[in-house]
Amino acid sequence: MQDSDVIKALVRAVDILKEDHKNTTIEVDEKALNYFAASSNGDVRKAINGLEVAINSTNPNSEGVILIDEEVARDCTQSKVFNYDMSGDSHYDILSAFQKSIRGSDADAAVHYLARLVKAGDIQSICRRLMVIASEDIGLAYPNAAMIVKSCVDSANMLGFPEARIPLAQATLVLATAPKSNSVVCAIDAALQDIEQVNIGDIPVHLKDAHYSVAKALGRGIEYKYPHNYENNYIKQQYLPDNLKSRNYYVPGKNKNEKVIFDYWKKVEE
């Protein structure tokens, strides 16, 4: 959206805000409107957020007027508006862009969106999102990423801002530059979907708990084969319920780490 269109929206917003402050006079000069529009990059909502923050955080002068000039507008858009945005859609937009940039292996974009979140002081959302990404988007392609991220998150929470920005940036760059796999989230979501939509059937009797006196009389555990008694600690037997015995939830990702593991188990099974 053009700046001129944003300014028109701001003028309408000023009129509405005046209705909410009937006991106070509000004046927003032209330079302030221009600055809100220019700094919003065409985002009307962001511009109006900045205007609202400026009005709500500015005390009336001696004449009882809340005067929003360019200096006030600049101060709000450079600091307070970031915190304000974190309570609305912008918060989720930035987190979304943050995760998608990491998923897309764009380290520069990932650090940019991290900087926005750091500027807002939103340490908990950053930490939660980094820990999810480590398993959702990197997963078994680089399993150690989860441990590295957890360590960085612990450090960030212990340090607090401004120092927390450093381990958070480390975690972000580790994830952005790591090989990617979504096999973990695909596997668990497929299994959950079956539980909700399919008649999953009973647990195979040889897998049921047999640690009580009449268990074997009920057939529990009798035909269970203990894998550690066999070569390579493996013996083929049925683990899934009968109704799902041919189901494959885990599909290895196309990356070096999962390929090595897949090839190993293929040889063992053969």
Short mmCIF file of C-alpha atoms in Angstrom, two decimals:
data_model
loop_
_atom_site.label_atom_id
_atom_site.label_comp_id
_atom_site.label_asym_id
_atom_site.label_seq_id
_atom_site.Cartn_x
_atom_site.Cartn_y
_atom_site.Cartn_z
CA MET A 1 0.00 0.00 0.00
CA GLN A 2 1.22 3.49 -0.86
CA ASP A 3 2.17 5.92 1.90
CA SER A 4 -0.62 8.26 0.80
CA ASP A 5 -3.18 5.50 1.37
CA VAL A 6 -1.70 4.71 4.78
CA ILE A 7 -1.91 8.40 5.73
CA LYS A 8 -5.60 8.48 4.79
CA ALA A 9 -6.19 5.47 7.06
CA LEU A 10 -4.23 7.20 9.85
CA VAL A 11 -6.35 10.34 9.56
CA ARG A 12 -9.50 8.24 9.93
CA ALA A 13 -7.92 6.45 12.88
CA VAL A 14 -7.16 9.79 14.57
CA ASP A 15 -10.83 10.77 14.31
CA ILE A 16 -11.87 7.46 15.88
CA LEU A 17 -9.29 7.77 18.66
CA LYS A 18 -10.51 11.27 19.44
CA GLU A 19 -13.92 9.76 20.19
CA ASP A 20 -12.23 7.46 22.74
CA HIS A 21 -10.50 10.44 24.41
CA LYS A 22 -13.39 12.90 24.61
CA ASN A 23 -11.95 14.67 27.63
CA THR A 24 -8.58 15.23 25.97
CA THR A 25 -7.55 17.08 22.83
CA ILE A 26 -5.44 15.07 20.42
CA GLU A 27 -3.30 16.67 17.74
CA VAL A 28 -1.18 14.67 15.28
CA ASP A 29 0.92 16.84 12.98
CA GLU A 30 1.62 16.10 9.32
CA LYS A 31 5.26 15.10 9.86
CA ALA A 32 4.18 12.50 12.44
CA LEU A 33 1.62 11.04 10.02
CA ASN A 34 4.26 10.88 7.29
CA TYR A 35 6.68 9.14 9.64
CA PHE A 36 4.14 6.53 10.79
CA ALA A 37 3.31 5.80 7.14
CA ALA A 38 6.94 5.60 5.98
CA SER A 39 8.04 3.36 8.84
CA SER A 40 5.14 0.94 8.37
CA ASN A 41 6.36 -0.30 4.95
CA GLY A 42 2.81 -0.19 3.64
CA ASP A 43 1.34 -2.08 6.61
CA VAL A 44 -1.71 -0.04 7.72
CA ARG A 45 -2.16 -2.05 10.89
CA LYS A 46 1.43 -1.41 11.95
CA ALA A 47 1.05 2.30 11.28
CA ILE A 48 -2.15 2.50 13.33
CA ASN A 49 -0.53 0.48 16.11
CA GLY A 50 2.25 3.05 16.25
CA LEU A 51 -0.28 5.88 16.35
CA GLU A 52 -2.23 4.23 19.17
CA VAL A 53 0.92 3.56 21.20
CA ALA A 54 1.99 7.19 20.74
CA ILE A 55 -1.35 8.54 21.91
CA ASN A 56 -1.71 6.13 24.82
CA SER A 57 1.83 6.69 26.09
CA THR A 58 2.00 10.48 25.73
CA ASN A 59 0.90 12.73 28.58
CA PRO A 60 -1.11 15.89 27.84
CA ASN A 61 0.89 19.14 27.87
CA SER A 62 0.13 22.11 30.11
CA GLU A 63 -2.77 23.03 27.86
CA GLY A 64 -4.27 19.52 28.13
CA VAL A 65 -3.31 18.56 24.59
CA ILE A 66 -1.78 15.22 23.58
CA LEU A 67 0.56 16.41 20.85
CA ILE A 68 2.04 13.79 18.55
CA ASP A 69 4.88 15.25 16.53
CA GLU A 70 7.61 13.53 14.52
CA GLU A 71 9.87 13.10 17.56
CA VAL A 72 7.16 11.26 19.50
CA ALA A 73 6.29 9.18 16.44
CA ARG A 74 9.92 8.21 15.94
CA ASP A 75 10.34 7.20 19.59
CA CYS A 76 7.26 4.96 19.50
CA THR A 77 8.02 3.19 16.23
CA GLN A 78 11.60 2.50 17.30
CA SER A 79 10.76 0.93 20.64
CA LYS A 80 7.29 0.81 22.17
CA VAL A 81 5.44 -0.27 19.03
CA PHE A 82 7.42 -3.52 18.92
CA ASN A 83 6.10 -4.50 22.32
CA TYR A 84 2.60 -3.40 21.35
CA ASP A 85 2.67 -5.52 18.22
CA MET A 86 3.58 -8.61 20.21
CA SER A 87 0.04 -8.76 21.59
CA GLY A 88 -1.58 -8.86 18.16
CA ASP A 89 -1.32 -10.58 14.77
CA SER A 90 2.15 -9.19 14.12
CA HIS A 91 3.49 -11.37 16.92
CA TYR A 92 2.41 -14.52 15.11
CA ASP A 93 3.39 -13.15 11.71
CA ILE A 94 6.96 -12.61 12.88
CA LEU A 95 7.15 -16.01 14.56
CA SER A 96 5.80 -17.61 11.38
CA ALA A 97 8.34 -15.82 9.20
CA PHE A 98 11.05 -16.77 11.71
CA GLN A 99 10.27 -20.50 11.52
CA LYS A 100 9.74 -20.51 7.76
CA SER A 101 13.08 -18.76 7.21
CA ILE A 102 14.87 -21.38 9.32
CA ARG A 103 12.97 -24.18 7.55
CA GLY A 104 14.02 -22.65 4.23
CA SER A 105 17.68 -22.53 5.37
CA ASP A 106 17.90 -18.74 4.95
CA ALA A 107 20.22 -17.81 7.81
CA ASP A 108 20.09 -14.07 7.07
CA ALA A 109 16.29 -13.89 7.11
CA ALA A 110 16.16 -16.05 10.24
CA VAL A 111 18.47 -13.67 12.10
CA HIS A 112 16.47 -10.69 10.86
CA TYR A 113 13.20 -12.02 12.30
CA LEU A 114 15.01 -13.08 15.46
CA ALA A 115 16.17 -9.47 15.83
CA ARG A 116 12.56 -8.27 15.64
CA LEU A 117 11.59 -10.66 18.42
CA VAL A 118 14.63 -9.70 20.48
CA LYS A 119 13.78 -6.02 20.05
CA ALA A 120 10.37 -6.76 21.52
CA GLY A 121 11.93 -8.57 24.48
CA ASP A 122 9.91 -11.68 23.66
CA ILE A 123 12.32 -14.29 25.02
CA GLN A 124 9.80 -17.04 25.85
CA SER A 125 8.21 -17.15 22.40
CA ILE A 126 11.66 -17.30 20.80
CA CYS A 127 12.75 -20.16 23.06
CA ARG A 128 9.59 -22.20 22.53
CA ARG A 129 9.71 -21.76 18.77
CA LEU A 130 13.41 -22.72 18.54
CA MET A 131 12.81 -25.90 20.52
CA VAL A 132 9.88 -26.88 18.29
CA ILE A 133 11.85 -26.20 15.12
CA ALA A 134 14.71 -28.43 16.31
CA SER A 135 12.38 -31.46 16.20
CA GLU A 136 9.83 -30.39 13.59
CA ASP A 137 12.10 -29.12 10.81
CA ILE A 138 15.55 -30.57 11.55
CA GLY A 139 14.65 -33.72 13.47
CA LEU A 140 16.61 -36.87 12.61
CA ALA A 141 18.65 -35.13 9.92
CA TYR A 142 20.70 -33.68 12.80
CA PRO A 143 19.43 -35.06 16.14
CA ASN A 144 22.07 -33.17 18.16
CA ALA A 145 20.39 -29.91 17.15
CA ALA A 146 17.77 -30.45 19.85
CA MET A 147 20.44 -30.69 22.55
CA ILE A 148 22.31 -27.65 21.26
CA VAL A 149 19.13 -25.59 21.11
CA LYS A 150 18.11 -26.67 24.62
CA SER A 151 21.51 -25.59 25.92
CA CYS A 152 21.24 -22.22 24.16
CA VAL A 153 17.69 -21.71 25.44
CA ASP A 154 18.79 -22.48 29.01
CA SER A 155 21.63 -20.00 28.66
CA ALA A 156 19.33 -17.32 27.27
CA ASN A 157 16.85 -17.73 30.12
CA MET A 158 19.64 -17.59 32.66
CA LEU A 159 21.26 -14.52 31.12
CA GLY A 160 18.20 -12.47 30.17
CA PHE A 161 18.40 -9.63 27.69
CA PRO A 162 20.54 -8.09 26.31
CA GLU A 163 23.05 -10.97 26.56
CA ALA A 164 20.39 -13.58 25.75
CA ARG A 165 20.45 -12.41 22.15
CA ILE A 166 23.78 -14.24 21.66
CA PRO A 167 22.82 -17.85 22.51
CA LEU A 168 19.48 -17.28 20.77
CA ALA A 169 21.34 -16.23 17.63
CA GLN A 170 23.59 -19.28 17.95
CA ALA A 171 20.59 -21.60 18.16
CA THR A 172 18.94 -19.84 15.21
CA LEU A 173 22.02 -20.18 13.00
CA VAL A 174 22.57 -23.82 13.98
CA LEU A 175 19.01 -24.62 12.90
CA ALA A 176 19.06 -22.49 9.77
CA THR A 177 22.27 -24.08 8.48
CA ALA A 178 21.44 -27.65 9.55
CA PRO A 179 20.15 -30.34 7.15
CA LYS A 180 16.36 -30.58 7.27
CA SER A 181 13.87 -33.40 7.85
CA ASN A 182 10.21 -33.40 8.85
CA SER A 183 9.99 -37.19 9.24
CA VAL A 184 9.45 -36.88 13.00
CA VAL A 185 6.38 -34.65 12.88
CA CYS A 186 4.95 -36.58 9.91
CA ALA A 187 5.29 -39.88 11.80
CA ILE A 188 3.61 -38.77 15.02
CA ASP A 189 0.83 -36.90 13.19
CA ALA A 190 0.07 -39.95 11.04
CA ALA A 191 -0.09 -42.16 14.14
CA LEU A 192 -2.37 -39.70 15.93
CA GLN A 193 -4.63 -39.53 12.89
CA ASP A 194 -5.04 -43.31 12.89
CA ILE A 195 -5.91 -43.32 16.59
CA GLU A 196 -8.65 -40.78 15.91
CA GLN A 197 -10.02 -42.25 12.68
CA VAL A 198 -9.24 -45.99 12.52
CA ASN A 199 -10.28 -49.04 14.54
CA ILE A 200 -6.77 -49.61 15.86
CA GLY A 201 -7.52 -52.95 17.53
CA ASP A 202 -5.94 -54.59 20.55
CA ILE A 203 -2.27 -54.79 21.51
CA PRO A 204 -0.72 -58.11 20.39
CA VAL A 205 -0.97 -60.55 23.32
CA HIS A 206 2.77 -61.33 23.32
CA LEU A 207 3.50 -57.64 24.02
CA LYS A 208 1.12 -57.30 26.95
CA ASP A 209 2.35 -57.05 30.53
CA ALA A 210 3.19 -60.49 31.92
CA HIS A 211 4.51 -59.49 35.34
CA TYR A 212 1.71 -60.93 37.48
CA SER A 213 0.76 -64.43 38.55
CA VAL A 214 -2.02 -65.32 36.11
CA ALA A 215 -0.63 -63.43 33.10
CA LYS A 216 0.77 -66.51 31.37
CA ALA A 217 -2.48 -68.37 31.92
CA LEU A 218 -4.05 -65.65 29.83
CA GLY A 219 -1.42 -66.11 27.13
CA ARG A 220 0.35 -62.85 27.83
CA GLY A 221 4.01 -62.57 26.89
CA ILE A 222 4.44 -66.27 26.09
CA GLU A 223 5.49 -65.82 22.46
CA TYR A 224 7.48 -62.64 23.01
CA LYS A 225 11.03 -62.84 21.68
CA TYR A 226 13.63 -60.80 23.59
CA PRO A 227 15.65 -58.92 20.89
CA HIS A 228 18.87 -58.84 22.92
CA ASN A 229 19.07 -62.63 22.70
CA TYR A 230 19.50 -62.45 18.93
CA GLU A 231 22.17 -61.28 16.51
CA ASN A 232 22.35 -57.49 16.14
CA ASN A 233 19.84 -57.28 19.01
CA TYR A 234 17.05 -57.80 16.53
CA ILE A 235 14.41 -60.44 15.79
CA LYS A 236 11.47 -59.91 13.48
CA GLN A 237 8.12 -60.06 15.24
CA GLN A 238 4.82 -58.17 15.15
CA TYR A 239 4.56 -55.08 17.30
CA LEU A 240 1.63 -53.16 15.81
CA PRO A 241 -1.97 -54.29 16.41
CA ASP A 242 -3.41 -56.64 13.77
CA ASN A 243 -5.50 -53.87 12.25
CA LEU A 244 -2.37 -51.76 11.66
CA LYS A 245 0.34 -54.37 11.16
CA SER A 246 1.21 -53.20 7.64
CA ARG A 247 1.18 -49.49 8.54
CA ASN A 248 4.33 -47.40 8.06
CA TYR A 249 4.39 -44.18 10.04
CA TYR A 250 8.06 -43.36 9.84
CA VAL A 251 9.33 -42.51 6.36
CA PRO A 252 13.05 -41.64 6.50
CA GLY A 253 13.94 -38.19 5.22
CA LYS A 254 16.24 -37.75 2.25
CA ASN A 255 19.34 -36.77 4.20
CA LYS A 256 22.66 -38.41 5.01
CA ASN A 257 21.94 -39.25 8.64
CA GLU A 258 18.59 -40.95 8.10
CA LYS A 259 19.87 -42.74 5.00
CA VAL A 260 22.72 -44.31 7.01
CA ILE A 261 20.28 -45.49 9.70
CA PHE A 262 17.80 -46.77 7.11
CA ASP A 263 20.51 -48.72 5.24
CA TYR A 264 21.74 -50.23 8.52
CA TRP A 265 18.33 -51.57 9.51
CA LYS A 266 17.64 -52.78 5.99
CA LYS A 267 20.76 -54.94 6.16
CA VAL A 268 19.88 -56.18 9.65
CA GLU A 269 16.36 -57.14 8.61
CA GLU A 270 17.65 -58.97 5.53
#
